């Protein structure tokens, strides 16, 4: 199992080093590091992943993110984080990872069968 | 899990319209096809800036100049969205640039034609961006997540590109005789290359069936081409321009326009590098890349120096 996963890590965000390190064929030495960009579209909303870009440092990443991802006022705030610092869950463990939530329908309000006459609840 | 069950799992996802994400298992050929298609697409956006950039300083008014600048900047953005989508598949940015500069990777042949007059900027927005939109809208539902998300962003921005181009053509077509002639001349030169943008006929497009199976593509080249011709012919009529195809005729039975034969020799000739501007475009890209090398190196050195200085300070403070 492990060997398949290693073979198929195609450089997802954050695990780029691991992915490229394993195959050893990609040389990113001269490249500016990769950054993930998160944008808050307006006050009151969460920052949401918008995409990625290359920049030499955080300041340049923010400036580039403005030019690349907010040309039409898509944002009021930008977060950038170097992609190598993001850690992701393993898609092959998704089944077991999210299994505990699977059989707990009683966590949803619709689980409870209450009379129609009941108001404000 | 065996390779076999990985494959089954992948096929089931495709069949059920579940998007494939970067860390999911995928067949090697699916990955290769995507890398080829997405990087070609990115190269097209970047090289596509050149013919239009040619007219930024010569735009006829401040309004047209501002619009053209914004459009060209958008195309640069499209290239960047797409390059980073391709990078999630395990190819680096520099590898893609290298493939472009060495001629290993292709870009859309349409950008190997010259922009001779201001009307060409109108024709490009109307026809070239119009054809691109036809291609790109279905790609918003393509099966690879990062590509689909990039395309959603691109499509949102494309519609102004086409509208500003049509507005230029409309203005010229309603102008003096000379202006009208200029618009017609641009349409005459850009029509067939635009039709060819959809690629070879389905019968000569070996990858189409597999790409449709993988839901990378949603429509075939010929389907998209027909759609484009049907809507564009009506648009030309609206501004009194004539599509340069004597065989163009509404076919009641098919519910589509019939059109004349496409000069595929010209198409393949331009693909192979013999178009009017192939060399010029590639040289411009290589020049930009080479002359920008010192900037890339300096920025990296600067950031490393700053990092070291900061670490030094922290050590001292501790
Ligand atoms: Fe574009
Ligand atoms: Fe465009």
PDB file of C-alpha atoms in Angstrom, chain A residues 1 4-5 7-13 15-16 18 20 25-34 39 49-60 67-69 71-72 74 82 84 88-92, chain B residues 1-3 6 9 22-28 31 70 73-78 80-81 84-85 87-95 146 149 153 156-158 160-161 295-297 299-300 302-303 306-307:
ATOM      1  CA  UNK A   1       0.000   0.000   0.000  1.00  0.00           C
ATOM      2  CA  UNK A   4       1.636   2.821  -4.241  1.00  0.00           C
ATOM      3  CA  UNK A   5       1.027   5.981  -2.289  1.00  0.00           C
ATOM      4  CA  UNK A   7       4.563   6.444  -6.295  1.00  0.00           C
ATOM      5  CA  UNK A   8       1.490   8.536  -6.722  1.00  0.00           C
ATOM      6  CA  UNK A   9       2.171  11.572  -4.636  1.00  0.00           C
ATOM      7  CA  UNK A  10       2.013  14.031  -7.444  1.00  0.00           C
ATOM      8  CA  UNK A  11       3.115  17.097  -5.599  1.00  0.00           C
ATOM      9  CA  UNK A  12       0.051  18.181  -3.741  1.00  0.00           C
ATOM     10  CA  UNK A  13       0.231  21.364  -1.739  1.00  0.00           C
ATOM     11  CA  UNK A  15       3.903  17.638   0.338  1.00  0.00           C
ATOM     12  CA  UNK A  16       5.851  18.819  -2.634  1.00  0.00           C
ATOM     13  CA  UNK A  18       8.249  14.789   0.008  1.00  0.00           C
ATOM     14  CA  UNK A  20       9.731  15.402  -5.371  1.00  0.00           C
ATOM     15  CA  UNK A  25      13.869  13.965 -10.733  1.00  0.00           C
ATOM     16  CA  UNK A  26      12.599  17.487 -10.146  1.00  0.00           C
ATOM     17  CA  UNK A  27      15.016  20.243  -9.467  1.00  0.00           C
ATOM     18  CA  UNK A  28      13.317  23.256  -7.941  1.00  0.00           C
ATOM     19  CA  UNK A  29      16.540  24.799  -6.638  1.00  0.00           C
ATOM     20  CA  UNK A  30      16.439  27.917  -8.786  1.00  0.00           C
ATOM     21  CA  UNK A  31      12.703  28.443  -8.451  1.00  0.00           C
ATOM     22  CA  UNK A  32      11.089  30.875  -6.100  1.00  0.00           C
ATOM     23  CA  UNK A  33       9.220  28.885  -3.444  1.00  0.00           C
ATOM     24  CA  UNK A  34       5.569  27.987  -3.935  1.00  0.00           C
ATOM     25  CA  UNK A  39      -8.451  35.303   0.403  1.00  0.00           C
ATOM     26  CA  UNK A  49      -8.042  28.948  -0.679  1.00  0.00           C
ATOM     27  CA  UNK A  50      -7.720  30.789  -3.990  1.00  0.00           C
ATOM     28  CA  UNK A  51      -4.727  29.108  -5.602  1.00  0.00           C
ATOM     29  CA  UNK A  52      -0.963  29.208  -5.502  1.00  0.00           C
ATOM     30  CA  UNK A  53       1.934  31.195  -6.877  1.00  0.00           C
ATOM     31  CA  UNK A  54       5.700  31.524  -6.733  1.00  0.00           C
ATOM     32  CA  UNK A  55       7.424  34.328  -4.837  1.00  0.00           C
ATOM     33  CA  UNK A  56      10.807  34.924  -3.262  1.00  0.00           C
ATOM     34  CA  UNK A  57       9.367  35.899   0.121  1.00  0.00           C
ATOM     35  CA  UNK A  58       6.117  36.509   1.986  1.00  0.00           C
ATOM     36  CA  UNK A  59       5.870  40.165   1.068  1.00  0.00           C
ATOM     37  CA  UNK A  60       6.279  39.437  -2.622  1.00  0.00           C
ATOM     38  CA  UNK A  67      -2.221  41.017  -8.820  1.00  0.00           C
ATOM     39  CA  UNK A  68      -3.011  37.426  -9.649  1.00  0.00           C
ATOM     40  CA  UNK A  69      -6.090  36.743  -7.515  1.00  0.00           C
ATOM     41  CA  UNK A  71      -7.953  42.040  -9.984  1.00  0.00           C
ATOM     42  CA  UNK A  72     -11.716  42.398  -9.568  1.00  0.00           C
ATOM     43  CA  UNK A  74     -12.246  39.563  -4.938  1.00  0.00           C
ATOM     44  CA  UNK A  82       4.587  28.584   2.008  1.00  0.00           C
ATOM     45  CA  UNK A  84       5.776  23.214   2.228  1.00  0.00           C
ATOM     46  CA  UNK A  88      -2.711  17.338   4.398  1.00  0.00           C
ATOM     47  CA  UNK A  89      -4.689  14.292   5.429  1.00  0.00           C
ATOM     48  CA  UNK A  90      -4.146  11.148   3.431  1.00  0.00           C
ATOM     49  CA  UNK A  91      -6.927  10.458   0.905  1.00  0.00           C
ATOM     50  CA  UNK A  92      -6.377   6.720   1.341  1.00  0.00           C
TER      51      UNK A  92
ATOM     52  CA  UNK B   1      -5.056  -2.228  -2.449  1.00  0.00           C
ATOM     53  CA  UNK B   2      -3.689  -3.546  -5.712  1.00  0.00           C
ATOM     54  CA  UNK B   3      -3.127  -1.466  -8.844  1.00  0.00           C
ATOM     55  CA  UNK B   6      -6.887   1.640  -7.565  1.00  0.00           C
ATOM     56  CA  UNK B   9     -11.756   3.154  -7.695  1.00  0.00           C
ATOM     57  CA  UNK B  22      -3.968  15.970  -6.636  1.00  0.00           C
ATOM     58  CA  UNK B  23      -3.274  13.305  -4.017  1.00  0.00           C
ATOM     59  CA  UNK B  24      -5.745  10.790  -5.406  1.00  0.00           C
ATOM     60  CA  UNK B  25      -4.430   7.851  -7.362  1.00  0.00           C
ATOM     61  CA  UNK B  26      -4.685   8.346 -11.104  1.00  0.00           C
ATOM     62  CA  UNK B  27      -3.483   6.388 -14.114  1.00  0.00           C
ATOM     63  CA  UNK B  28      -0.150   7.624 -15.449  1.00  0.00           C
ATOM     64  CA  UNK B  31      -1.713  12.517 -15.475  1.00  0.00           C
ATOM     65  CA  UNK B  70      -6.505  44.989 -18.412  1.00  0.00           C
ATOM     66  CA  UNK B  73      -2.983  41.405 -17.718  1.00  0.00           C
ATOM     67  CA  UNK B  74      -5.867  38.952 -17.342  1.00  0.00           C
ATOM     68  CA  UNK B  75      -4.245  36.626 -19.879  1.00  0.00           C
ATOM     69  CA  UNK B  76      -1.061  36.670 -17.809  1.00  0.00           C
ATOM     70  CA  UNK B  77      -3.180  35.752 -14.793  1.00  0.00           C
ATOM     71  CA  UNK B  78      -4.809  32.890 -16.707  1.00  0.00           C
ATOM     72  CA  UNK B  80      -0.426  31.661 -13.849  1.00  0.00           C
ATOM     73  CA  UNK B  81      -3.602  29.903 -12.619  1.00  0.00           C
ATOM     74  CA  UNK B  84      -0.033  26.187 -10.772  1.00  0.00           C
ATOM     75  CA  UNK B  85      -2.809  23.716 -11.615  1.00  0.00           C
ATOM     76  CA  UNK B  87       2.244  21.873 -10.895  1.00  0.00           C
ATOM     77  CA  UNK B  88      -0.126  19.907  -8.644  1.00  0.00           C
ATOM     78  CA  UNK B  89       0.486  17.004 -11.042  1.00  0.00           C
ATOM     79  CA  UNK B  90       4.197  16.907 -10.250  1.00  0.00           C
ATOM     80  CA  UNK B  91       5.817  18.976 -12.965  1.00  0.00           C
ATOM     81  CA  UNK B  92       7.735  22.100 -11.969  1.00  0.00           C
ATOM     82  CA  UNK B  93       7.247  25.584 -13.350  1.00  0.00           C
ATOM     83  CA  UNK B  94      10.786  25.646 -14.722  1.00  0.00           C
ATOM     84  CA  UNK B  95      10.294  22.315 -16.461  1.00  0.00           C
ATOM     85  CA  UNK B 146      -7.403  22.083  -9.804  1.00  0.00           C
ATOM     86  CA  UNK B 149     -11.229  25.507 -10.482  1.00  0.00           C
ATOM     87  CA  UNK B 153     -11.839  31.719 -12.625  1.00  0.00           C
ATOM     88  CA  UNK B 156     -15.472  34.609 -15.295  1.00  0.00           C
ATOM     89  CA  UNK B 157     -12.856  36.919 -16.757  1.00  0.00           C
ATOM     90  CA  UNK B 158     -13.105  35.947 -20.414  1.00  0.00           C
ATOM     91  CA  UNK B 160     -15.292  40.973 -21.025  1.00  0.00           C
ATOM     92  CA  UNK B 161     -12.500  40.041 -23.416  1.00  0.00           C
ATOM     93  CA  UNK B 295      15.867  39.424 -11.226  1.00  0.00           C
ATOM     94  CA  UNK B 296      14.867  35.924 -10.168  1.00  0.00           C
ATOM     95  CA  UNK B 297      18.293  35.270  -8.687  1.00  0.00           C
ATOM     96  CA  UNK B 299      15.108  38.281  -5.339  1.00  0.00           C
ATOM     97  CA  UNK B 300      16.000  34.855  -4.042  1.00  0.00           C
ATOM     98  CA  UNK B 302      17.689  39.039  -1.075  1.00  0.00           C
ATOM     99  CA  UNK B 303      15.118  36.896   0.699  1.00  0.00           C
ATOM    100  CA  UNK B 306      16.890  38.781   5.086  1.00  0.00           C
ATOM    101  CA  UNK B 307      16.062  35.383   6.539  1.00  0.00           C
TER     102      UNK B 307
END
